[in-house]
mmCIF file of C-alpha atoms in Angstrom:
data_model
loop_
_atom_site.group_PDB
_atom_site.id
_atom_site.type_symbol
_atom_site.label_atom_id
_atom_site.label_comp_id
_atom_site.label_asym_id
_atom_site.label_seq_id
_atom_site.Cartn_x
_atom_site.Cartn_y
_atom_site.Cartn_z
ATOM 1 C CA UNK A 1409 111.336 119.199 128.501
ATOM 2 C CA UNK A 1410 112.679 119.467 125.037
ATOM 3 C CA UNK A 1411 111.387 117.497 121.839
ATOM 4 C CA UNK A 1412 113.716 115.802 119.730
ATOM 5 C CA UNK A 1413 114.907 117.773 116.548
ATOM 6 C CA UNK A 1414 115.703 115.439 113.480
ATOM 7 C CA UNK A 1415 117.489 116.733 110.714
ATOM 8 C CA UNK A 1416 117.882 115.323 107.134
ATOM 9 C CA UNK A 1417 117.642 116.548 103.082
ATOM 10 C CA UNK A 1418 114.518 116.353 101.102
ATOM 11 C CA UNK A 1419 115.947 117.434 98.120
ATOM 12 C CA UNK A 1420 119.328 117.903 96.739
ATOM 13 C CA UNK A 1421 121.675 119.405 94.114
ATOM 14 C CA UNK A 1422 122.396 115.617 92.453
ATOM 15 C CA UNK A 1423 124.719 114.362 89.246
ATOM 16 C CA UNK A 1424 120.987 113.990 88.268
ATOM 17 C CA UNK A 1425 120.160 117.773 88.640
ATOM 18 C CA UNK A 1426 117.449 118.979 91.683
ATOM 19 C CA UNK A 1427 116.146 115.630 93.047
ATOM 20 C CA UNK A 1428 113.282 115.987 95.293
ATOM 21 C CA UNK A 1429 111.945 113.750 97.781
ATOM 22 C CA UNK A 1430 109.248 116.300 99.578
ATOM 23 C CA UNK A 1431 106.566 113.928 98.539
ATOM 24 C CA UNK A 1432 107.334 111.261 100.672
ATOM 25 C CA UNK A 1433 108.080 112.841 103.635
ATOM 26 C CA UNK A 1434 104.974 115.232 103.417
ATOM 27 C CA UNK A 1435 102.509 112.230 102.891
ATOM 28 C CA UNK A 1436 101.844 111.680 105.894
ATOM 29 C CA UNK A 1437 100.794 115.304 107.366
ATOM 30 C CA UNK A 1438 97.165 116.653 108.185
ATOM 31 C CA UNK A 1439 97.726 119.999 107.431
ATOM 32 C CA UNK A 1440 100.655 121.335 105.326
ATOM 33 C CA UNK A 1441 101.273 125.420 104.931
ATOM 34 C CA UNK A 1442 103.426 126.449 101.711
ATOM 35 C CA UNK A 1443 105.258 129.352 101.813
ATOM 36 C CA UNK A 1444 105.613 131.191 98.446
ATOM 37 C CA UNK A 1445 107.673 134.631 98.302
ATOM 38 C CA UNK A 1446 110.994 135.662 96.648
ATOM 39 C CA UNK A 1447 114.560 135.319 98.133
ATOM 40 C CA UNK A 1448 114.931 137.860 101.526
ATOM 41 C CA UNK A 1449 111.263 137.176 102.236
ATOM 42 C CA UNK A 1450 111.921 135.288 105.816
ATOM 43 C CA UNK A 1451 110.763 131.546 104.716
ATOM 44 C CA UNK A 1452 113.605 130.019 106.649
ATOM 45 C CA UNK A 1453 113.767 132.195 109.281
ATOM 46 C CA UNK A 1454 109.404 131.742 109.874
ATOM 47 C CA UNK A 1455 109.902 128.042 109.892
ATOM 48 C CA UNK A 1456 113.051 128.152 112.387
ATOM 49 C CA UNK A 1457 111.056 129.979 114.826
ATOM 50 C CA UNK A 1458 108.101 128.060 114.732
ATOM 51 C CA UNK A 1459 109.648 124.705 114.802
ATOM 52 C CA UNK A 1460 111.793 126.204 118.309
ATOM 53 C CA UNK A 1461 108.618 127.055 119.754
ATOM 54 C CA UNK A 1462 107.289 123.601 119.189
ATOM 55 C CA UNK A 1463 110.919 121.927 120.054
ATOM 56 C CA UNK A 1464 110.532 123.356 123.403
ATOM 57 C CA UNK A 1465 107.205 122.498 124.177
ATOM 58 C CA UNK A 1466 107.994 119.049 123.932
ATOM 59 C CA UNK A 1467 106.888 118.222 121.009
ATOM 60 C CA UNK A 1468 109.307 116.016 118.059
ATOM 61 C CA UNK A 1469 110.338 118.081 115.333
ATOM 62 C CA UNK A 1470 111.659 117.626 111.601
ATOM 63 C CA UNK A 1471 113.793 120.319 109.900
ATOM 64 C CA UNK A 1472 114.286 119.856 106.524
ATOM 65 C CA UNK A 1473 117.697 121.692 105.099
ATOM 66 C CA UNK A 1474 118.371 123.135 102.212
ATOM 67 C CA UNK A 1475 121.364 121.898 100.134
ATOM 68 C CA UNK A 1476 121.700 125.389 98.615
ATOM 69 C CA UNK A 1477 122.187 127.147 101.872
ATOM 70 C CA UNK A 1478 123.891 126.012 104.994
ATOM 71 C CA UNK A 1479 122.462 128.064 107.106
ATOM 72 C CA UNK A 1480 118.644 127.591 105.487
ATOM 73 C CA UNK A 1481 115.951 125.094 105.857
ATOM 74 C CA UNK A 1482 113.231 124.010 103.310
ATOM 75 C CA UNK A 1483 110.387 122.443 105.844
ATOM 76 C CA UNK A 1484 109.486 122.133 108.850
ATOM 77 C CA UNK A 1485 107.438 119.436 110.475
ATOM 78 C CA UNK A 1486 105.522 118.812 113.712
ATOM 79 C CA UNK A 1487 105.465 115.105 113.739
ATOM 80 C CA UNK A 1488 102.883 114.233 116.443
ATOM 81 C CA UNK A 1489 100.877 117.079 115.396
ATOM 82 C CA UNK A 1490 101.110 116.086 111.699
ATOM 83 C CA UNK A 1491 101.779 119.454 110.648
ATOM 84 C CA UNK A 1492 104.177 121.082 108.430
ATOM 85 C CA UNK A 1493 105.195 123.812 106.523
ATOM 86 C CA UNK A 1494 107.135 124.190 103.436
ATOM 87 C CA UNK A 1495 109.213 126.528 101.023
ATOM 88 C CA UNK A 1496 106.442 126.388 97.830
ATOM 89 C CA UNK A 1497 108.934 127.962 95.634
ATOM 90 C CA UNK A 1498 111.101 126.584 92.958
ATOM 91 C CA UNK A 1499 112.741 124.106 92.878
ATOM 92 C CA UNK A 1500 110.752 122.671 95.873
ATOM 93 C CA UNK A 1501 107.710 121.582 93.438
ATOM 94 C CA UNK A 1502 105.029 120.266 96.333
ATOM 95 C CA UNK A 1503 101.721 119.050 94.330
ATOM 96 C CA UNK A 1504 99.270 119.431 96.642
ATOM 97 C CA UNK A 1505 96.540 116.649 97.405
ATOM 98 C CA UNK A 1506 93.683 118.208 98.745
ATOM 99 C CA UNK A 1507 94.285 122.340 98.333
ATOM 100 C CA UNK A 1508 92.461 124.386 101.278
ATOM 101 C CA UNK A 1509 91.827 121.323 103.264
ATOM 102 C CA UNK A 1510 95.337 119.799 103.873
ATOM 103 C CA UNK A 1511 97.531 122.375 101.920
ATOM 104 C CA UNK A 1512 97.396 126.046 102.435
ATOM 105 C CA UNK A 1513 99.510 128.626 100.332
ATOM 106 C CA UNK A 1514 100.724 131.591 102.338
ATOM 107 C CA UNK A 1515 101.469 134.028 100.109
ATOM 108 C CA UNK A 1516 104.671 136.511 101.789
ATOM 109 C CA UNK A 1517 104.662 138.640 98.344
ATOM 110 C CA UNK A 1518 102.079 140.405 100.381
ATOM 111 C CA UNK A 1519 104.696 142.065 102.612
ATOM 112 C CA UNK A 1520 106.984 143.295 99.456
ATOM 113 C CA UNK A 1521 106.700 147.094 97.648
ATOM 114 C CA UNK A 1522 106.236 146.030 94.453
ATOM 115 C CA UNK A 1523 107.348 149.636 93.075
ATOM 116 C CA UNK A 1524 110.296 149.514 94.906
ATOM 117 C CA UNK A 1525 111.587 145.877 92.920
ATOM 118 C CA UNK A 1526 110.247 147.031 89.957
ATOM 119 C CA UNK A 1527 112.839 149.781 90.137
ATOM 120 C CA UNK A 1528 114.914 146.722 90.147
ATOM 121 C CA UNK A 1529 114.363 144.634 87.591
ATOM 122 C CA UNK A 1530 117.413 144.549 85.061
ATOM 123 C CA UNK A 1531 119.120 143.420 88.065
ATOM 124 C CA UNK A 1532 116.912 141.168 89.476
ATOM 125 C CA UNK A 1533 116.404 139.438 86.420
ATOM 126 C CA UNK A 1534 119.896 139.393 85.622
ATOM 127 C CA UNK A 1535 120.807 138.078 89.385
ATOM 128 C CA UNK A 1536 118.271 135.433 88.264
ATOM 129 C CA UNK A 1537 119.712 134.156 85.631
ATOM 130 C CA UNK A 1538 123.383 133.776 86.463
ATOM 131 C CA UNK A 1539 121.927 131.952 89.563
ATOM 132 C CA UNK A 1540 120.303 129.883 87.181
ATOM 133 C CA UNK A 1541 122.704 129.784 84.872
ATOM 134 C CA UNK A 1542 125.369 128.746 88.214
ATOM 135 C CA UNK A 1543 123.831 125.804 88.912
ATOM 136 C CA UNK A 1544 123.255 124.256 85.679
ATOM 137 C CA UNK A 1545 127.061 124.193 85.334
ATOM 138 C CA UNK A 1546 127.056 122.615 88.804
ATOM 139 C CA UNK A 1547 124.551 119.829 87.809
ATOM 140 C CA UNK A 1548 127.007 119.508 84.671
ATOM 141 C CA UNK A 1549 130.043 119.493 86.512
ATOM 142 C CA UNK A 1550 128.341 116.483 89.013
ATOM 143 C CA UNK A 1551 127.293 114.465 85.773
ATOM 144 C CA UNK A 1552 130.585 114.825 85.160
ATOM 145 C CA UNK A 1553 132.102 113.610 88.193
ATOM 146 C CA UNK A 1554 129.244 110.395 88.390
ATOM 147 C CA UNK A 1555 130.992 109.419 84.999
ATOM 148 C CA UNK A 1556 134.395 109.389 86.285
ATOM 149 C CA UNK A 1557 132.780 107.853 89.280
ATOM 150 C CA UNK A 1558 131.698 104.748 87.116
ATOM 151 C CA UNK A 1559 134.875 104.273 85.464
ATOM 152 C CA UNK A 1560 136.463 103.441 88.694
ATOM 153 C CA UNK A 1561 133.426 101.658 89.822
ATOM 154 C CA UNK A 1562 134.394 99.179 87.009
ATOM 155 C CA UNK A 1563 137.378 98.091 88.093
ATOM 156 C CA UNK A 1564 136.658 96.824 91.914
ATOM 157 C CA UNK A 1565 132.945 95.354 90.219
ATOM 158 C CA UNK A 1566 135.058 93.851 87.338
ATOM 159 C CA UNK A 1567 137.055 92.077 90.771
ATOM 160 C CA UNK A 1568 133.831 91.165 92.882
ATOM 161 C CA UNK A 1569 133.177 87.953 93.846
ATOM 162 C CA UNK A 1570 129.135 88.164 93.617
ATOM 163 C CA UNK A 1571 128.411 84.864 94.894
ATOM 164 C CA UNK A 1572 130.247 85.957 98.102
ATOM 165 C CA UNK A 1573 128.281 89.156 97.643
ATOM 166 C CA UNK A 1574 124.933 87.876 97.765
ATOM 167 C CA UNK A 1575 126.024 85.254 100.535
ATOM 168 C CA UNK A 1576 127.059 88.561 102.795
ATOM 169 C CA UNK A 1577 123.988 90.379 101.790
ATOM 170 C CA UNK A 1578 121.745 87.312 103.107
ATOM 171 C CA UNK A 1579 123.455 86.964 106.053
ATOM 172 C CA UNK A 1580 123.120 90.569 106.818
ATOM 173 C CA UNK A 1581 119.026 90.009 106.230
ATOM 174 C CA UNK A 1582 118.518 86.220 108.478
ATOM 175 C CA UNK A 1583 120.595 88.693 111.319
ATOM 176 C CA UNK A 1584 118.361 91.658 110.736
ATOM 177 C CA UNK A 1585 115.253 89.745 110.502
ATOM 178 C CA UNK A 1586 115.218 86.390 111.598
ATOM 179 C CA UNK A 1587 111.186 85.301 111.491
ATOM 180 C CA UNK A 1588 110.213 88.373 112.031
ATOM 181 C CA UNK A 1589 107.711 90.091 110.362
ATOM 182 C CA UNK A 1590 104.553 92.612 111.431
ATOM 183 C CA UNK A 1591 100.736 92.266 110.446
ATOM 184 C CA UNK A 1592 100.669 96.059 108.831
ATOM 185 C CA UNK A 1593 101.782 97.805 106.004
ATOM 186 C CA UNK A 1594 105.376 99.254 105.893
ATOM 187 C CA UNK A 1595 105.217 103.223 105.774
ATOM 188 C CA UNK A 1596 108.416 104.362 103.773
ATOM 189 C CA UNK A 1597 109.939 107.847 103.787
ATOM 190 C CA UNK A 1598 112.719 108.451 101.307
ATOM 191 C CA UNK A 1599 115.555 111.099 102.545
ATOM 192 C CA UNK A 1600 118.819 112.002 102.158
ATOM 193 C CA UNK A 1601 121.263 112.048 105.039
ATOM 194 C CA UNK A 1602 123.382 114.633 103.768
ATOM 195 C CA UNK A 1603 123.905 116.542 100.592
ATOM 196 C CA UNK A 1604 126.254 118.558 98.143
ATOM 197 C CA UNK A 1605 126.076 122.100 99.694
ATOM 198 C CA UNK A 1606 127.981 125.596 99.013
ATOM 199 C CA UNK A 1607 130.496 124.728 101.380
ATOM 200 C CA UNK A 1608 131.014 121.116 100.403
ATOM 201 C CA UNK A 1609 129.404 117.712 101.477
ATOM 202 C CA UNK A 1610 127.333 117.688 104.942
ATOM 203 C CA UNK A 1611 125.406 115.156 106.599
ATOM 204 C CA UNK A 1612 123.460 113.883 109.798
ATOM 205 C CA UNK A 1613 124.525 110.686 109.917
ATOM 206 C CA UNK A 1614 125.305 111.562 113.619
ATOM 207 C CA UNK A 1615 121.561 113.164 114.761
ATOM 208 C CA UNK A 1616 119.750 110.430 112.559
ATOM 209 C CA UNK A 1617 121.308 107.492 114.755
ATOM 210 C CA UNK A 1618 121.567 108.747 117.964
ATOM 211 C CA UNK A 1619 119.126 106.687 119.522
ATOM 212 C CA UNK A 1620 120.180 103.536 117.272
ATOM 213 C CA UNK A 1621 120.489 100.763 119.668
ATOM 214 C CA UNK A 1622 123.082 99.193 116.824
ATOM 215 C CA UNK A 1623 124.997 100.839 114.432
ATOM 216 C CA UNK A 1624 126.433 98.790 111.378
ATOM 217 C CA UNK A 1625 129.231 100.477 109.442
ATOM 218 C CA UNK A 1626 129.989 99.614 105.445
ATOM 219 C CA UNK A 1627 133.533 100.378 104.270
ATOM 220 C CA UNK A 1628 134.379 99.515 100.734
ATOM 221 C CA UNK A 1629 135.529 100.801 97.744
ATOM 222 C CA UNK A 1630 133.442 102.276 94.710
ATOM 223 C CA UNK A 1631 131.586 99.735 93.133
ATOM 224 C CA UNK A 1632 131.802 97.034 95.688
ATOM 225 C CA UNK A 1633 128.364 96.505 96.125
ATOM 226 C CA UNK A 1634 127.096 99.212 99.443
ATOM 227 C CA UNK A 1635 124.100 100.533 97.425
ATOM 228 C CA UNK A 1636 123.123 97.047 95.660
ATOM 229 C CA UNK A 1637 122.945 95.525 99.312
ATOM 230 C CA UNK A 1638 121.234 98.391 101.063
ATOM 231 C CA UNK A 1639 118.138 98.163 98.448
ATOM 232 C CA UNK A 1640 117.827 94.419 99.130
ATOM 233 C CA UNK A 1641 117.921 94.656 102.816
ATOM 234 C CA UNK A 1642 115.211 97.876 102.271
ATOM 235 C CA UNK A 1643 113.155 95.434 100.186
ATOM 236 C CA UNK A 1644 112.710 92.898 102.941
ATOM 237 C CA UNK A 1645 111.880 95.487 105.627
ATOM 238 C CA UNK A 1646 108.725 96.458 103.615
ATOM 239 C CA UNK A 1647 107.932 93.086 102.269
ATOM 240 C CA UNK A 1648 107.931 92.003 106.512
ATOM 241 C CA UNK A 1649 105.877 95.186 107.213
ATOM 242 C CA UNK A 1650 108.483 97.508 109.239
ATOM 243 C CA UNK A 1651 108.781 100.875 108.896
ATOM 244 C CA UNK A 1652 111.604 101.929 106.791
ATOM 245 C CA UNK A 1653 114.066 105.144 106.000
ATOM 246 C CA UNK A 1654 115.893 105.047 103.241
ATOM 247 C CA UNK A 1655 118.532 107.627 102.741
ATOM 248 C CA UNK A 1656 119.465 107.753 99.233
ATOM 249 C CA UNK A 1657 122.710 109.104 98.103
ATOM 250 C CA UNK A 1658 122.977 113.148 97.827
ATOM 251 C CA UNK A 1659 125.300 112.551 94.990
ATOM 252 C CA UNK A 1660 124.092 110.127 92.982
ATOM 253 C CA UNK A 1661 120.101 109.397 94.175
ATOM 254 C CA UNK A 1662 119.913 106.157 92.435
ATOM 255 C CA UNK A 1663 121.932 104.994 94.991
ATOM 256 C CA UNK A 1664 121.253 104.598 98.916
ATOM 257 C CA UNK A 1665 123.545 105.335 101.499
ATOM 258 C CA UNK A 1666 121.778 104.324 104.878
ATOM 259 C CA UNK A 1667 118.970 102.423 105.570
ATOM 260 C CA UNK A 1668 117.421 102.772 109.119
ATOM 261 C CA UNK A 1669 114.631 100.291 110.442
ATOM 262 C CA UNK A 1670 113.813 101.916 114.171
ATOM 263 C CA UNK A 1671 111.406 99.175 115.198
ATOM 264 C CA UNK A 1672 114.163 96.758 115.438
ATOM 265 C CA UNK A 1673 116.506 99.175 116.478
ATOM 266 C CA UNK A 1674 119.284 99.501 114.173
ATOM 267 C CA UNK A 1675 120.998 101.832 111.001
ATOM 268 C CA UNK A 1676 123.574 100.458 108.584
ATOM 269 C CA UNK A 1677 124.770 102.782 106.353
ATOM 270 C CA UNK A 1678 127.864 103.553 103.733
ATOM 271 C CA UNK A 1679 130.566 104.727 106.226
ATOM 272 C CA UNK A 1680 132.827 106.365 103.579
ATOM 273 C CA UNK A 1681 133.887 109.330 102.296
ATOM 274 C CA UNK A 1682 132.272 112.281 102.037
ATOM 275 C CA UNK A 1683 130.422 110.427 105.325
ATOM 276 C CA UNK A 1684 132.754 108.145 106.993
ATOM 277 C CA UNK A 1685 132.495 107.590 110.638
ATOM 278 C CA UNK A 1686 134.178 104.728 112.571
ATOM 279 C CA UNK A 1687 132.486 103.201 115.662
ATOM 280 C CA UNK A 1688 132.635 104.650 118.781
ATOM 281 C CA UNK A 1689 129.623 103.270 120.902
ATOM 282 C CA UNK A 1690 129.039 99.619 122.241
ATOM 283 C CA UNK A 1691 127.517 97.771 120.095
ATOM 284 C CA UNK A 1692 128.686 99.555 116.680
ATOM 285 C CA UNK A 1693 129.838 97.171 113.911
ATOM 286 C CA UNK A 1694 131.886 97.384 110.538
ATOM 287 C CA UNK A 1695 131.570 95.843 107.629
ATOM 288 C CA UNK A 1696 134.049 95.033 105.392
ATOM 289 C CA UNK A 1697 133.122 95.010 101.785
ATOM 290 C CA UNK A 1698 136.421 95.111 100.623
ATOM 291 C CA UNK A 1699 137.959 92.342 102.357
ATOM 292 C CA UNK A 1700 134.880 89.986 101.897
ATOM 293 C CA UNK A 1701 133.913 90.342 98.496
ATOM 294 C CA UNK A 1702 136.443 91.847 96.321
ATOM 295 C CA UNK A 1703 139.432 90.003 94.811
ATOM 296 C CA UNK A 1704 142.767 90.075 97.257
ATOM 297 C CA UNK A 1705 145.653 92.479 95.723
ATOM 298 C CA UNK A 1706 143.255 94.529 92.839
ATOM 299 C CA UNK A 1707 143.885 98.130 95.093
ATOM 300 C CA UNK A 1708 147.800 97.153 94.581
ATOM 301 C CA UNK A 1709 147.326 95.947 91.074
ATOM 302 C CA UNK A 1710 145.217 98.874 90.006
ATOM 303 C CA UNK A 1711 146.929 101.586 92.064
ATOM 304 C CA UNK A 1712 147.686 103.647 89.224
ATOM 305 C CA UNK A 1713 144.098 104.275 87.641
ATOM 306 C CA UNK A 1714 142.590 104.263 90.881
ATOM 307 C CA UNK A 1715 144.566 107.340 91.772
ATOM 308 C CA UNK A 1716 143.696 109.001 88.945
ATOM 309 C CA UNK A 1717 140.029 108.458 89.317
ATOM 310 C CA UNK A 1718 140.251 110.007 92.656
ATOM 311 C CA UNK A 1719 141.687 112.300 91.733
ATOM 312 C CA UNK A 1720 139.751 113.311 88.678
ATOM 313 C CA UNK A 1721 136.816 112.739 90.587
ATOM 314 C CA UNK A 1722 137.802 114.965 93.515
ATOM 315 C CA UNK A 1723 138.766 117.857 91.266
ATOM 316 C CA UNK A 1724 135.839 117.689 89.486
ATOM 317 C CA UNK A 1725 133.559 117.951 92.683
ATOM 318 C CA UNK A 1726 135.173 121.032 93.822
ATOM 319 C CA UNK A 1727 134.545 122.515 90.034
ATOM 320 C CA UNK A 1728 130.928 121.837 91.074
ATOM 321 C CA UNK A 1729 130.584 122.979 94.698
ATOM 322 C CA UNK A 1730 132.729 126.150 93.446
ATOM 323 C CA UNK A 1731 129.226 126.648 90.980
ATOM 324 C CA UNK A 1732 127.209 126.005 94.108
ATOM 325 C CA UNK A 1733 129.018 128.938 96.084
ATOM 326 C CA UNK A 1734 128.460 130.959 93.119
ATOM 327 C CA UNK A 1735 125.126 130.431 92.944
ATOM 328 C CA UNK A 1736 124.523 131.172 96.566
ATOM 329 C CA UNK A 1737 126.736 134.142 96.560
ATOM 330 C CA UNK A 1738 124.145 135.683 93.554
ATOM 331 C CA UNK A 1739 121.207 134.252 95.498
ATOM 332 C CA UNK A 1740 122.292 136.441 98.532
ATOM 333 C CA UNK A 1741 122.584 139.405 96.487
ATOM 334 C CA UNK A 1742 119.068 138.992 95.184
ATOM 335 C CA UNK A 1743 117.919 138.514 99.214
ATOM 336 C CA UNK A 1744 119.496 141.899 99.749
ATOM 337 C CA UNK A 1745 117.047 143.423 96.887
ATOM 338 C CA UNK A 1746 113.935 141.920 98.135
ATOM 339 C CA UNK A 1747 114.967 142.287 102.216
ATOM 340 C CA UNK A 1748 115.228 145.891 101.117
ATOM 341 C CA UNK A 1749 111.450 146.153 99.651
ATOM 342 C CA UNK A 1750 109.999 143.791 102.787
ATOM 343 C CA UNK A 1751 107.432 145.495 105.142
ATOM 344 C CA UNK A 1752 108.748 142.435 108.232
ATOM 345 C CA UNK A 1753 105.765 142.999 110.105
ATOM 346 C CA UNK A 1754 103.881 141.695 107.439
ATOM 347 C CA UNK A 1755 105.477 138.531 108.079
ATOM 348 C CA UNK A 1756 105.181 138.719 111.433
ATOM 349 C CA UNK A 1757 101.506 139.013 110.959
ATOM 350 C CA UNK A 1758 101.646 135.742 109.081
ATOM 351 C CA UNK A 1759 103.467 133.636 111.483
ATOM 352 C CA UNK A 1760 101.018 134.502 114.107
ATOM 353 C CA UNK A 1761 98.004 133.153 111.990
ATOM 354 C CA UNK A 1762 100.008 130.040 111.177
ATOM 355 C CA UNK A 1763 101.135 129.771 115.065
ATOM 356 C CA UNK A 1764 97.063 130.037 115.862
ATOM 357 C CA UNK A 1765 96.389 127.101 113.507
ATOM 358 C CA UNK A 1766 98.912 124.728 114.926
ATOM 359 C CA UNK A 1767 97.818 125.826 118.783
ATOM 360 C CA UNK A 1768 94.483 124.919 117.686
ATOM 361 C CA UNK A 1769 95.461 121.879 116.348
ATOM 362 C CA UNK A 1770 97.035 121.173 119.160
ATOM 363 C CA UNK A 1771 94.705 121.321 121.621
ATOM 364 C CA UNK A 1772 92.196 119.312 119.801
#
């Protein structure tokens, strides 16, 4: 019998540049391997096949994407095992807490002919830097869009009724909550549930609460309050001691998007675009930010700037996935370099001593 595969972001191409959150969803692990290695030099494809091994042994794994590659992942963990492993290289910055007894670096530079990519290095170097060069216009191009994104934030918090707000809001917590509260500390993780990727917005709201017993959907407008209200109803699941993941927003990361609290059983999350869903199971439940909180008639009376907003703010998001393509067309040409200098078996040799570790682990 099969495991369970979760998948979610641990880091993300923001408004506010890379953001990472590795750290706190590698806390909690035993033993942690770090891949380090150039483009081309398998790290994805190592952690794939090691995390399907596991998956169908039964055991509950973690893939951790990558928002610069669709068809990539940055991590891997084994959750009952409390082992993972991990793309080392930039941007994925892991500080490591106790090196050689929880963290290991695996070093895949070992299977590459150095000649041969020295015979390479104008381009290589060159491939580096318009990569580099690709996404810091993409960061740009989101800082622009999170500005344009304010602006027409202002006009539906400029029409908010925030006593209603906070009334909703504690409502939303005495439901959640009640009296309840548990005799423990509250272990956070902070994720994404989706990010900004070469071929547009993806998420997992779908995988992430497919076992939710109840599913609470927020519609609103910009500005109306989702991300203010999912923070507060966060702060009371660790002040009461449940476990909590918060998914922050793959856009802007000062802002959440879902908040998920399994002990009790349910997810509520922002249900609009780029990640709107509607209900479809028993038990799933919409909220209405826009028709509880926010003045009656400001979409009609503001029609005109909100459409350009949207607009502006749409364009401006394809300027910036259009720099994320670019910068993973360049990064596959530099794979194609270093796939060309890689002695695979190598590799293979490395996945095998990594594979003994976890076995080992495992049957302790």
């Amino acid at each position: 019998m099969s495991g369970k595969l979760t998948n979610y972001y641990a880091g993300g191409n923001t408004a506010r540049g890379f953001y990472s959150l590795y750290e706190s969803n590698l806390k909690d692990l035993d033993r942690l391997f770090i891949l380090k290695g150039g483009p081309g030099t398998g790290k994805s494809s190592m952690m794939k096949a090691i995390g399907s091994y596991w998956l169908e042994k039964g055991y509950n794994i973690e893939y951790l994407h990558c928002s610069s590659d669709n068809n990539s992942i940055d991590g891997v963990k084994i959750t009952e095992l409390k082992v993972g492993i991990v793309d080392g290289t930039f941007p994925h910055v892991i500080e490591p807490k106790a090196p050689g007894v929880i963290e290991e670096y695996i070093n895949l530079g070992e299977a590459w002919n150095s000649a041969k990519l020295r015979n390479e290095k104008e381009k290589i170097t060159k491939l580096n830097h318009q990569r580099s060069e690709a996404f810091q216009n993409a960061y740009s191009k989101f800082g622009e869009a999170l500005k344009i994104h304010d602006d027409w934030e202002k006009i539906f918090i400029e029409n908010m009724d925030f006593e209603k707000a906070n009334e909703l809001t504690e409502k939303l917590i005495d439901q959640f909550y009640g009296e309840l509260s548990l005799n423990k500390s509250s272990e956070v993780k902070h994720r994404f549930l989706g990010a900004a990727t070469p071929k547009g917005a993806v998420d997992f709201v779908p995988n992430l609460t497919e076992e939710i017993e109840k599913r609470y959907f927020i519609k609103g407008r910009p500005g109306s309050g989702k991300s203010t209200m999912l923070k507060k109803i966060a702060a009371e699941a660790e002040d009461r001691g449940f476990d909590v993941e918060i998914y922050h927003c793959g856009f802007d990361p000062h802002s959440l998007d879902m908040v998920i609290v399994r002990e009790l059983g349910w997810a509520i999350f922002d249900s609009t675009a780029p990640h709107e869903y509607f209900p479809t199971r028993e038990g799933d439940e919409i909220i209405d930010m826009y028709g509880t909180i926010i003045h009656e008639g400001t979409d009609e009376k503001y029609a005109e700037e909100i459409q350009s907003y949207a607009k502006k703010y749409k364009d401006k998001m394809q300027e910036a996935i259009g720099c994320l393509a670019q910068a993973k067309n360049l990064h596959e040409t530099l794979e194609g370099l270093y796939i060309e200098a890689m002695d695979f078996t190598v590799v293979n040799k490395f996945r095998e001593q990594i594979q003994l570790e976890i076995k080992k682990i495992a049957e302790n």
